[in-house]
XYZ file of C-alpha atoms in Angstrom:
230
model
C 0.179 -0.113 -0.012
C 2.928 2.391 1.196
C 6.094 0.327 1.675
C 8.948 2.651 1.362
C 10.068 2.359 -2.469
C 13.648 2.645 -3.826
C 15.564 1.230 -1.207
C 16.438 -1.902 -2.621
C 14.463 -4.161 -0.174
C 11.144 -5.592 -0.003
C 8.394 -4.774 -2.322
C 7.616 -1.640 -4.061
C 4.033 -0.205 -3.029
C 1.233 1.408 -4.973
C 1.620 4.698 -3.485
C 5.149 5.114 -2.003
C 3.881 8.750 -1.323
C 1.334 7.914 0.742
C 1.469 7.725 4.796
C -0.763 4.566 6.544
C -2.207 5.444 9.814
C -3.144 2.165 11.302
C -6.611 2.338 13.344
C -7.448 -0.622 15.615
C -10.644 -1.759 15.697
C -11.109 -4.934 17.103
C -9.863 -6.426 20.706
C -8.439 -9.543 21.891
C -11.943 -11.519 21.393
C -13.528 -9.600 18.683
C -15.685 -5.996 18.494
C -18.818 -4.921 17.171
C -19.994 -3.119 14.442
C -20.076 0.125 16.478
C -16.147 0.006 17.252
C -15.611 0.002 13.122
C -17.840 2.500 13.208
C -16.031 4.610 15.594
C -12.857 4.260 13.854
C -14.578 4.901 10.548
C -15.779 8.075 11.700
C -12.112 9.302 14.624
C -10.035 8.066 11.028
C -12.045 10.675 8.782
C -11.362 13.380 11.446
C -14.545 13.108 13.571
C -15.292 13.211 17.203
C -15.637 9.848 19.233
C -16.092 10.174 23.102
C -12.323 9.522 25.041
C -10.428 9.851 22.430
C -8.419 12.995 21.400
C -9.322 14.103 17.818
C -7.291 13.189 15.218
C -4.461 15.757 13.741
C -4.570 14.186 10.561
C -7.702 13.407 8.949
C -7.144 10.356 6.207
C -8.352 10.913 2.748
C -8.600 6.654 2.480
C -10.413 4.406 4.512
C -9.441 0.967 4.094
C -11.944 -1.812 5.371
C -9.844 -5.329 4.788
C -12.984 -6.946 7.026
C -16.361 -7.451 6.977
C -19.388 -10.452 7.800
C -22.549 -11.772 6.575
C -24.958 -9.220 7.578
C -27.517 -6.477 6.110
C -25.158 -3.233 6.055
C -26.129 -1.720 9.478
C -26.993 1.914 10.077
C -23.907 2.312 12.201
C -21.969 1.559 9.453
C -23.730 3.677 6.911
C -23.916 6.445 8.825
C -20.302 6.436 9.724
C -19.650 5.683 5.787
C -21.638 8.972 4.761
C -19.869 10.895 7.330
C -16.413 10.177 5.879
C -17.351 10.672 2.661
C -18.707 14.035 3.654
C -15.669 14.657 4.775
C -13.594 13.964 1.787
C -12.245 10.359 2.740
C -12.680 7.792 -0.207
C -13.978 4.057 1.833
C -12.950 1.254 0.326
C -14.301 -2.378 1.349
C -13.173 -5.614 0.873
C -15.713 -8.134 -0.983
C -15.556 -10.862 1.382
C -13.767 -14.625 0.767
C -16.672 -16.854 0.803
C -17.432 -17.386 -2.861
C -20.935 -15.663 -2.410
C -22.553 -12.584 -3.268
C -20.571 -9.790 -1.711
C -24.455 -8.084 -1.677
C -24.897 -10.569 1.230
C -21.847 -8.907 3.348
C -21.074 -6.085 5.175
C -19.619 -3.459 4.952
C -19.265 -4.338 0.978
C -22.670 -3.560 0.299
C -23.035 0.028 1.982
C -23.484 2.665 -0.080
C -20.945 4.945 -1.230
C -18.079 2.490 -0.907
C -15.669 1.049 -3.277
C -16.150 -2.452 -2.819
C -13.316 -4.849 -4.022
C -12.898 -8.304 -5.461
C -9.695 -10.549 -5.592
C -8.196 -11.945 -9.006
C -5.122 -14.493 -9.259
C -2.360 -14.420 -11.265
C -3.795 -14.758 -14.732
C -6.509 -11.692 -14.195
C -9.832 -14.108 -13.606
C -11.647 -14.191 -10.704
C -9.786 -15.907 -7.464
C -11.828 -18.766 -6.705
C -12.497 -17.563 -3.257
C -13.289 -14.136 -3.650
C -16.777 -13.065 -3.221
C -18.443 -11.583 -6.270
C -21.724 -9.579 -7.722
C -23.439 -7.021 -8.510
C -22.389 -4.722 -5.202
C -18.483 -5.323 -6.455
C -17.218 -2.113 -7.974
C -13.678 -3.619 -9.016
C -11.179 -6.046 -8.742
C -7.649 -6.283 -7.798
C -4.494 -8.642 -7.561
C -4.820 -11.160 -4.224
C -3.435 -14.181 -5.526
C -5.400 -17.375 -5.268
C -3.283 -19.568 -7.131
C -1.865 -23.268 -6.173
C 1.656 -21.848 -5.108
C 2.692 -19.658 -2.183
C 4.411 -17.303 -4.260
C 1.082 -16.777 -6.368
C 0.102 -15.071 -3.593
C 0.864 -11.141 -2.641
C 4.249 -11.066 -0.887
C 3.106 -8.036 1.794
C 5.309 -6.151 4.293
C 4.941 -7.981 7.777
C 6.062 -8.489 11.565
C 7.687 -11.552 12.679
C 6.210 -11.565 16.184
C 3.096 -13.477 17.315
C 1.799 -11.384 20.081
C 3.913 -8.011 20.165
C 5.952 -6.903 17.334
C 9.187 -8.192 16.614
C 11.328 -7.975 13.434
C 10.088 -6.455 10.026
C 9.653 -9.239 8.072
C 7.643 -10.058 4.591
C 4.654 -12.906 4.095
C 2.522 -14.343 1.047
C -0.728 -13.240 1.780
C -3.918 -13.644 0.270
C -7.547 -12.889 0.326
C -9.782 -9.788 -0.426
C -8.026 -8.319 2.858
C -5.231 -7.930 0.234
C -6.977 -6.644 -3.173
C -8.585 -4.144 -1.208
C -5.255 -2.045 -0.353
C -4.217 -2.371 -3.896
C -7.568 -0.045 -4.427
C -6.876 1.969 -1.534
C -3.621 2.956 -2.454
C -5.009 3.796 -5.668
C -7.446 6.009 -4.355
C -4.421 7.844 -2.526
C -2.477 8.253 -5.635
C -5.254 9.865 -7.866
C -5.784 13.052 -5.251
C -1.925 13.542 -5.427
C -2.788 13.978 -9.505
C -5.742 16.028 -8.726
C -6.294 17.540 -5.229
C -10.162 18.959 -6.143
C -11.211 15.099 -6.812
C -14.213 14.205 -4.851
C -14.853 10.475 -3.160
C -17.227 9.776 -6.186
C -14.708 10.979 -8.496
C -12.355 8.697 -7.083
C -14.377 5.781 -7.493
C -15.373 6.832 -11.170
C -11.160 7.553 -12.219
C -10.908 4.097 -10.881
C -13.809 1.728 -12.776
C -13.609 3.718 -15.384
C -9.797 2.693 -16.189
C -10.495 -0.775 -14.967
C -10.053 -3.561 -17.469
C -12.976 -6.230 -18.295
C -12.705 -9.584 -17.257
C -14.198 -11.540 -19.685
C -14.248 -14.580 -17.253
C -16.368 -12.890 -15.098
C -18.399 -10.208 -16.646
C -20.041 -8.230 -14.222
C -19.779 -9.970 -11.174
C -16.269 -8.730 -11.046
C -17.763 -4.862 -11.604
C -15.262 -2.982 -13.686
C -13.015 -5.115 -14.377
C -9.105 -5.347 -13.298
C -8.097 -2.324 -11.551
C -5.308 -0.227 -14.247
C -3.441 1.754 -11.543
C -1.496 3.623 -14.774
C -4.904 4.182 -16.799
C -6.824 5.469 -13.484
C -3.675 8.136 -13.080
C -3.415 9.056 -16.851
C -7.090 9.678 -16.837
C -7.164 12.566 -14.002
C -5.434 15.689 -13.664
């Protein structure tokens, strides 16, 4: 998403000029939709009782999470707030090989819902799909470990340890590709609103013949999207 690039180590990122602001939304034993909603609001510059306001509100909110349920009002209200603040909200479609319309927050309004593609550019076998999906992005899902996404990681199991890299898969890996692209576009044209970012991402995507409309506009094309704005 935003790994330091050009330093002769690790991986190159999509938006190496961006910064990442991690927001923890789950406790040791899980969490509630309200916890996630408050994190969206806080990240976008809103106030959450008992927590100091965010001094650097996010321009993009990445939600690599979800569950099978309708879009809860608490989710939609938080997303509406973030979008009104100018933040683009990007959401994982889910990994159950089902219709993404059954999964929240992928089924909420005014988000970019992202399905996953394999190395061949087709839909990954486990990726959710359907009319709720806006776009698809690289994820892995092949038979070999190195078919997956090589990601920055940490070797610690209970507390942070050494920097590391690990091959990962799931729409949680596809979504940050699009979130990073959403961060690139305002660098090109700062006047872009979230709806403009979504339009640029989807308009520039390459159709996936094997998936059709189940994969949204198709495979995200960062170069084409960036070239289309500014």
